[in-house]
Short mmCIF file of C-alpha atoms and ligand atoms in Angstrom, two decimals:
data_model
loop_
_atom_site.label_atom_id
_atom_site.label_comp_id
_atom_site.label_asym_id
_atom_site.label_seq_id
_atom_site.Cartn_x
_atom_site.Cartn_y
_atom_site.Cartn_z
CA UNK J 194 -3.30 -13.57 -3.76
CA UNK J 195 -6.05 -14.99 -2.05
CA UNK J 196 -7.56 -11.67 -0.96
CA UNK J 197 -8.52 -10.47 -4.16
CA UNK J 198 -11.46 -12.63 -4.95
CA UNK J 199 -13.59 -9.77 -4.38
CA UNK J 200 -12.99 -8.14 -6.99
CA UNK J 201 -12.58 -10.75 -8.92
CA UNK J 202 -15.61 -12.63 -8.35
CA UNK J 203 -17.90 -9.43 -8.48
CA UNK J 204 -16.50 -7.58 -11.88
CA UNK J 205 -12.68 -8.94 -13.57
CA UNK J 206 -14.47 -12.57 -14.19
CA UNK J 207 -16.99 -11.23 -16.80
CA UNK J 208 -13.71 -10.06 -18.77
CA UNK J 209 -13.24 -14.23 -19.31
CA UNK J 210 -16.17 -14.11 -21.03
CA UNK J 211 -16.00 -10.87 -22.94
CA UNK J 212 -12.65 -12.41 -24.42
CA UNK J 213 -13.92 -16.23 -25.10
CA UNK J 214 -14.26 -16.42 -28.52
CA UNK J 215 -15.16 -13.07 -29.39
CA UNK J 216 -13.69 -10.27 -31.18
CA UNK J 217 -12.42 -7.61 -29.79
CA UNK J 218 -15.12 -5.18 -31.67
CA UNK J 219 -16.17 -1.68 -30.24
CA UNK J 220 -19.59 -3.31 -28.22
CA UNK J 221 -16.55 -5.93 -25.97
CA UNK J 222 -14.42 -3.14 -26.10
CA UNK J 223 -17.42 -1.18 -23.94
CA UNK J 224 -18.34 -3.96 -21.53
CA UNK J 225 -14.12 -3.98 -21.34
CA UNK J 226 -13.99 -0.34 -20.03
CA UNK J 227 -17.39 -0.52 -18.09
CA UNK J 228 -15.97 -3.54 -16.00
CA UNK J 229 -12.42 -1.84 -15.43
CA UNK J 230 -14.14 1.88 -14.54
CA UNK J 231 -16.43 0.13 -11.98
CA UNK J 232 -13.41 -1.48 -10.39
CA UNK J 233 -12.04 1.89 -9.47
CA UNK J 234 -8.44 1.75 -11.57
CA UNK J 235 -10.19 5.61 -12.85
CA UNK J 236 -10.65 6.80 -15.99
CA UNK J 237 -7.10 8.11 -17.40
CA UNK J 238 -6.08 4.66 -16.79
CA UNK J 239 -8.74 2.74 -18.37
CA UNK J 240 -8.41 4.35 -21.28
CA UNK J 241 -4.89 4.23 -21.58
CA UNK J 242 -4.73 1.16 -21.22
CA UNK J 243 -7.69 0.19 -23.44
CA UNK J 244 -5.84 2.36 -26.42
CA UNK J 245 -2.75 -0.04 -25.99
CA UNK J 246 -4.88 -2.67 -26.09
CA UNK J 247 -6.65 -2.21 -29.51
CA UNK J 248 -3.27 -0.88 -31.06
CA UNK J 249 -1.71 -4.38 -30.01
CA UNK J 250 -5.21 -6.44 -30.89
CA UNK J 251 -5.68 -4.62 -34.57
CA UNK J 252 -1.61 -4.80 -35.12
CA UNK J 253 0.22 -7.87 -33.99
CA UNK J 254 -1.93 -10.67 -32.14
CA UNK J 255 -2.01 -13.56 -33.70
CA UNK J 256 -4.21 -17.13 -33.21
CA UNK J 257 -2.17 -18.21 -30.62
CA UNK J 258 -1.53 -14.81 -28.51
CA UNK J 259 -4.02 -14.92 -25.27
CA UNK J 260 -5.85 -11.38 -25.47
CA UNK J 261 -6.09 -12.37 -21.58
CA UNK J 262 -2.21 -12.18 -21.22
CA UNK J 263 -2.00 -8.88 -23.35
CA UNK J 264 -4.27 -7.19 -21.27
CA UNK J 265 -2.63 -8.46 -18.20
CA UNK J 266 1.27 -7.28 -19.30
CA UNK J 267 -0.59 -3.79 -20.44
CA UNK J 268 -2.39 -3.40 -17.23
CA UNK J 269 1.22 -4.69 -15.16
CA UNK J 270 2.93 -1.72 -17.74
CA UNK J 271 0.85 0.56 -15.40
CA UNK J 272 1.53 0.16 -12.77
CA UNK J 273 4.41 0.86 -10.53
CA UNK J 274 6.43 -0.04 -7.20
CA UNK J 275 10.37 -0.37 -6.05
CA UNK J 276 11.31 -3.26 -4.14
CA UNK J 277 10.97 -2.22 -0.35
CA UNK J 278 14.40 -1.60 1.49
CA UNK J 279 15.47 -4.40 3.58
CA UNK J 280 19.29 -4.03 3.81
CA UNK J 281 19.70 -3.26 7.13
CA UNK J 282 23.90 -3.16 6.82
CA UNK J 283 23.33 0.17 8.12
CA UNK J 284 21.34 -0.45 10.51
CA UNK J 285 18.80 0.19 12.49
CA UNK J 286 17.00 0.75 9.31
CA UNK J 287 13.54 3.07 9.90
CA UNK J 288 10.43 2.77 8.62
CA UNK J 289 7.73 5.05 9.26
CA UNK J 290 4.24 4.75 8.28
CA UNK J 291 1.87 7.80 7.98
CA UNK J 292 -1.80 8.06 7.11
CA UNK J 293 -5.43 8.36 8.51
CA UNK J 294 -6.78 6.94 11.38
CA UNK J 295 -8.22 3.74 10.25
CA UNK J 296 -6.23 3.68 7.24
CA UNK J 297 -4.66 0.25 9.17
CA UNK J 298 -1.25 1.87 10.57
CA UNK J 299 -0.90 0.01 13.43
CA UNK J 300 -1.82 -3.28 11.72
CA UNK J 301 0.03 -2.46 9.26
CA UNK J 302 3.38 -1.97 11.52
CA UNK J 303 2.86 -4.84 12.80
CA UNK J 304 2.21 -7.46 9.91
CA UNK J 305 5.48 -4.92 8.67
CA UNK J 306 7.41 -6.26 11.34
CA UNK J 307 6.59 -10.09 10.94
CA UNK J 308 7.90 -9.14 7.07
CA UNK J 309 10.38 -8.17 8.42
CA UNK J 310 11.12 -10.83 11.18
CA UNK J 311 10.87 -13.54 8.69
CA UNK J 312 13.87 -11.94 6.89
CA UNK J 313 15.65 -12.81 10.06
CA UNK J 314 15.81 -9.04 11.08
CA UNK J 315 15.17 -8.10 14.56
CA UNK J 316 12.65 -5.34 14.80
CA UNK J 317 11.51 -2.49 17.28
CA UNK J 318 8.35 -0.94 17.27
CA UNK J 319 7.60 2.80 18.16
CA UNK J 320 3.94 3.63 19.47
CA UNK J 321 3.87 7.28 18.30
CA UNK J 322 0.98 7.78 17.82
CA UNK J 323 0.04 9.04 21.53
CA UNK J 324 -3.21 10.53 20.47
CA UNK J 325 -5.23 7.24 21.23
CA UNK J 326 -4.48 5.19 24.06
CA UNK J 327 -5.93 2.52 21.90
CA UNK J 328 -3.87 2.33 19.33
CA UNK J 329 -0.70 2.46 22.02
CA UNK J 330 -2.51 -0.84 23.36
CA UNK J 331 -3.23 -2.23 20.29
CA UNK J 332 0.41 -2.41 19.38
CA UNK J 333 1.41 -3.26 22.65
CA UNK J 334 -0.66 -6.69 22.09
CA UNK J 335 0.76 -7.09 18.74
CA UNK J 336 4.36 -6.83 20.29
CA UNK J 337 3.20 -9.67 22.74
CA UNK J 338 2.02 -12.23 19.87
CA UNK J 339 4.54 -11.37 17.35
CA UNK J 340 7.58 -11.18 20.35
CA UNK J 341 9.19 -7.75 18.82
CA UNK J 342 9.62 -5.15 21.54
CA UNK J 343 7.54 -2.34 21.28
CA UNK J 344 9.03 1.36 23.06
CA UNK J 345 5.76 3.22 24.35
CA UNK J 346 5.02 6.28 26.61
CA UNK J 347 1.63 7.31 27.95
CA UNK J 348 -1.18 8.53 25.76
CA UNK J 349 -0.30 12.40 25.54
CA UNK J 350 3.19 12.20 25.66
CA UNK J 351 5.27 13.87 22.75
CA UNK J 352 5.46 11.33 19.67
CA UNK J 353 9.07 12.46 18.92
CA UNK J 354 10.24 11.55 22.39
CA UNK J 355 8.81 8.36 21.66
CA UNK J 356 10.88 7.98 18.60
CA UNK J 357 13.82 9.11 20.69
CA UNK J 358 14.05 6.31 23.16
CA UNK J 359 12.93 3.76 20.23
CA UNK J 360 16.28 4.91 18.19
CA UNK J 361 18.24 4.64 21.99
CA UNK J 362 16.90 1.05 22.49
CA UNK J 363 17.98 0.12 18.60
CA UNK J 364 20.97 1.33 19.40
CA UNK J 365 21.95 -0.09 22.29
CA UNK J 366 20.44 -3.65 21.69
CA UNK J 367 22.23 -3.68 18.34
CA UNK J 368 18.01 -3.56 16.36
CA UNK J 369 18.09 -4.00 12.67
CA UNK J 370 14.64 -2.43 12.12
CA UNK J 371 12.49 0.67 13.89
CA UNK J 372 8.86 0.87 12.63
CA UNK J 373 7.02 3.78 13.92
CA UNK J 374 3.21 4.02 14.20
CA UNK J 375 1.92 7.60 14.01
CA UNK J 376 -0.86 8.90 14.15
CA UNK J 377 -3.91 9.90 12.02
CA UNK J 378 -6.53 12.88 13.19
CA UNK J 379 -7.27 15.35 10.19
CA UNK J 380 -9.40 17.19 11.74
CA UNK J 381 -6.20 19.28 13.53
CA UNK J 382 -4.16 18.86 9.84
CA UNK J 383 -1.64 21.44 10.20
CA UNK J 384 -0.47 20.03 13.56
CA UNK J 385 -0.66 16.26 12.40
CA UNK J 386 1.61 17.48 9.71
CA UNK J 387 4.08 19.24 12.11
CA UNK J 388 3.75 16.24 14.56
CA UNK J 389 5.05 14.19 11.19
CA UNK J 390 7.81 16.66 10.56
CA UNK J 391 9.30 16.70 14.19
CA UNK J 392 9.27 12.84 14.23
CA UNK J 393 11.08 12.78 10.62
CA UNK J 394 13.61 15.62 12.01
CA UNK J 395 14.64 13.32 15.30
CA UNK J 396 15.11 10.27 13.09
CA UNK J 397 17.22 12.32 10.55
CA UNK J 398 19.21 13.79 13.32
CA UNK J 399 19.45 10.34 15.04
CA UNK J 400 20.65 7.93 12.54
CA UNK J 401 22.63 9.18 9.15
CA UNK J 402 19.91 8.41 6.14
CA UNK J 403 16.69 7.38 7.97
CA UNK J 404 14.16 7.32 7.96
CA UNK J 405 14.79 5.11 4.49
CA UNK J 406 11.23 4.21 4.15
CA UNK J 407 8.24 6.80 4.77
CA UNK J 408 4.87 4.50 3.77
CA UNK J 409 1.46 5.69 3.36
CA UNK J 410 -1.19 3.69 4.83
CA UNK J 411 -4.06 3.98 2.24
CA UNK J 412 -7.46 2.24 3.07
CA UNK J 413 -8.37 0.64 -0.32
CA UNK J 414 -11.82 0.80 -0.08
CA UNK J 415 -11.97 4.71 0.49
CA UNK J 416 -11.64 5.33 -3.08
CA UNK J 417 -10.93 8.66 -4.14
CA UNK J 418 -11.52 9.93 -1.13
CA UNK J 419 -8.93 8.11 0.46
CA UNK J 420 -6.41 9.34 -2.39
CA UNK J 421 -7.29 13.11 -2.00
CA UNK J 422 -6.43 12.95 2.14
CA UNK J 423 -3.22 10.95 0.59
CA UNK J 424 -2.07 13.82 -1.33
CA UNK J 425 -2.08 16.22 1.80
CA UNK J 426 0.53 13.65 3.05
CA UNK J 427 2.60 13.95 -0.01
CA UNK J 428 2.66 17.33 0.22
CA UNK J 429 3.95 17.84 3.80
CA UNK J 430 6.29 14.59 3.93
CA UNK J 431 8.31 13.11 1.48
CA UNK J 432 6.31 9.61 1.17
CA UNK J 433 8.62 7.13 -0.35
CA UNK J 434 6.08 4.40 -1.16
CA UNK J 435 2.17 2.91 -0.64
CA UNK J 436 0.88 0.37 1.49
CA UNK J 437 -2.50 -0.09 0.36
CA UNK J 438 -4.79 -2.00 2.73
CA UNK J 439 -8.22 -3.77 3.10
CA UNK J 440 -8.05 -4.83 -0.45
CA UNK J 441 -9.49 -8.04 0.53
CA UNK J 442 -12.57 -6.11 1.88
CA UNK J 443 -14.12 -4.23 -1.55
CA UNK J 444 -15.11 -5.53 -4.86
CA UNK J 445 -13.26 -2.33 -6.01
CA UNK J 446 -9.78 -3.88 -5.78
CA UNK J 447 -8.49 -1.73 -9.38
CA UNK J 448 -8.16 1.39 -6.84
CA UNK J 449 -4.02 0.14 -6.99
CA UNK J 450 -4.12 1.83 -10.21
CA UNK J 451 -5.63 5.07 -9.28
CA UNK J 452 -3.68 5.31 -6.79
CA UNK J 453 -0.55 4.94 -8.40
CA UNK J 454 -1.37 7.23 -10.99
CA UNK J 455 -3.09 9.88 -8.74
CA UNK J 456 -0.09 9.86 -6.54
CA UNK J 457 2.89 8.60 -8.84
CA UNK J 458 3.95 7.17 -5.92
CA UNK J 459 5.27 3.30 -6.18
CA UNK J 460 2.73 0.63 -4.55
CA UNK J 461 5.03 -1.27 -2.38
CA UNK J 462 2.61 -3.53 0.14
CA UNK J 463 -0.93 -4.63 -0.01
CA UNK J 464 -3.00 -5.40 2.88
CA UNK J 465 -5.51 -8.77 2.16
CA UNK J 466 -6.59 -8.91 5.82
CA UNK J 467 -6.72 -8.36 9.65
CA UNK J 468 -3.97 -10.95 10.53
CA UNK J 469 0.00 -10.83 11.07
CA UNK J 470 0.74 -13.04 7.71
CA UNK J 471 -2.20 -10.55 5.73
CA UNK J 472 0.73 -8.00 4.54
CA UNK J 473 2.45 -8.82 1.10
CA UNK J 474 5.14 -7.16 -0.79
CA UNK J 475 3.81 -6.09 -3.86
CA UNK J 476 3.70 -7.08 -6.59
CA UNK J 477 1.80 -5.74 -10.44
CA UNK J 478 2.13 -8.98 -11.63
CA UNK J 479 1.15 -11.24 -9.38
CA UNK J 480 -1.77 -8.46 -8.26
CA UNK J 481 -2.99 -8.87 -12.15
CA UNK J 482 -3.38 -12.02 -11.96
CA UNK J 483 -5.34 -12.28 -8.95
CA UNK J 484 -7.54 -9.53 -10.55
CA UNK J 485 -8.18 -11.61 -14.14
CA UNK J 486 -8.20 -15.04 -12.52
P1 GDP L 293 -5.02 2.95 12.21
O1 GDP L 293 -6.05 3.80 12.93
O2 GDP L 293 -4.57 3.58 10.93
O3 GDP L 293 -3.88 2.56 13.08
O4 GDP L 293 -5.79 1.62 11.77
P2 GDP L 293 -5.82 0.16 12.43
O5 GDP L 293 -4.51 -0.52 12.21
O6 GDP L 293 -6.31 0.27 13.82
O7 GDP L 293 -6.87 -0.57 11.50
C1 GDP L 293 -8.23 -0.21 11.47
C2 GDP L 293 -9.05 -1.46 11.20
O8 GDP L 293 -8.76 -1.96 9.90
C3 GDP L 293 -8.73 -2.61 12.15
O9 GDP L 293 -9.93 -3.25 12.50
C4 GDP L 293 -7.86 -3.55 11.33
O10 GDP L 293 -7.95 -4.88 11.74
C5 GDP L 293 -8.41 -3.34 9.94
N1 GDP L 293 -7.44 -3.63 8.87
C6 GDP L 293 -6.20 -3.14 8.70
N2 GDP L 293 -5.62 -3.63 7.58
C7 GDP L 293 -6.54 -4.48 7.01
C8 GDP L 293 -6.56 -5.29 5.82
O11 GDP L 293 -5.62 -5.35 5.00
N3 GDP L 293 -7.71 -6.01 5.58
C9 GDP L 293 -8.78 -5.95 6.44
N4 GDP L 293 -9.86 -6.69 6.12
N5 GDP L 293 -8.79 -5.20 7.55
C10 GDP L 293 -7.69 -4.46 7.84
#
């Protein structure tokens, strides 16, 4: 996971040193929780996870246990995701993604589809958010250099209807996948939230099940700002997992546990950059080790 050396560059390779050689006495113990809290995994976490780790130290290790690995399998104990659908037997299968603007939707649906795409599934994608004409062109070009068909109306037009003819082209050209992009404003929440609802209500009526996957798009580098706006989501829409993105941008790359905590919602993608391969499933172990090194 190339796009953690942030993080790990800036604070999770002093933790090498705290644990070469040393002890594991109350002094490393501090420099232990200092470096984790300045990563942004919060608090509750960090000191869960720094109880387990001096019951398991004082108890059972042994010469030729790696404290390294211990803390890594505690930390991976912490954190959790489900494996993100890709039967598509019942196709079309729909994902939609919610979340701020600038969160990374629309990237997002797009390095989504390429996932998808390299799974040999043949995807539509749904420009609903109609709020910026931007974002409408911005997926539009990502249709064009990834080859998936993208179903778009004009900026203004209703987001549902949108949906509607997406779910009529699956349908009729036999899709496997529908992502929709949505969009973002907060500063009209109540009607963002409603926009989500109607969107969720024409999928639901559309296609028996769907939408399978509802993903919030969470900007990694907001911190807790980022997971209070998330929890508005969770509140009005039933969110069925995270995509966490820009973690390739902040030296705070720990925010995967706060998150998960915060939200109990499972992690299931991880955005490491701005380009169509930058979108990874997740997962805790492979994230840990990018974090330790
Ligand atoms: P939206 O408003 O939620 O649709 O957000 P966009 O998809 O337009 O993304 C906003 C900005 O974040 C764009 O410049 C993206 O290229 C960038 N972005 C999205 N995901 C990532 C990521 O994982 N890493 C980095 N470095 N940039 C990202």
């Amino acid at each position: 996971m190339k796009g953690l050396t942030k993080t790990r560059k800036t604070l999770f390779h002093n933790i090498k040193t705290i644990f070469s050689g040393r002890t594991l006495d109350e002094d490393t113990l501090e420099e232990l929780e200092e470096i984790l809290i300045m990563s942004d995994m919060g608090v509750d976490v960090v000191e869960k996870i720094l109880e387990e780790l001096k019951d398991k130290y004082h108890n059972k290790i042994t010469d030729q246990e790696d404290p390294l690995l211990i803390l890594r399998d505690i930390m991976v104990s912490h954190l959790s995701t489900s494996p993100l659908i890709l039967d598509t037997s019942n196709a079309p299968l729909v994902v939609l993604l919610v979340g701020v603007n600038g969160s990374g939707k629309t990237t997002t649906a797009a390095k989504l589809a390429k996932i998808y795409m390299n799974y040999g599934k043949d995807v539509v994608l749904a420009a609903a958010d109609t709020f910026r004409a931007a974002a409408i062109e911005q997926l539009k070009e990502w249709g064009n250099r990834l080859n998936a068909t993208v179903i778009a109306h004009q900026k203004g037009s209703d987001p549902a209807a949108v949906v509607f003819d997406a779910i009529s082209h699956a349908k009729a050209k036999s899709k496997d996948v529908i992502i929709i992009d949505t969009a973002g404003r907060l500063h009209t929440k109540s009607n963002l939230m409603d926009e989500l609802k109607k969107i969720k209500r024409v999928v639901q009526r559309e296609i028996e099940g769907a939408p399978q996957e509802i993903l919030l798009v969470l900007d990694g580098t907001t911190g807790q700002n980022g997971i209070i706006q998330a929890k508005a989501f969770k509140e009005a829409i039933d969110i069925t997992g995270v995509a966490i993105t820009k973690l390739d941008g902040t030296a705070k790359g720990g925010i995967a546990f706060a998150i998960n905590h915060e939200l109990n919602i499972p992690i299931k993608l991880v955005g490491l950059g701005e380009k169509e391969d930058d979108l990874q499933i997740f997962d805790p172990v492979k994230y840990c080790n990018a974090l330790l090194g």
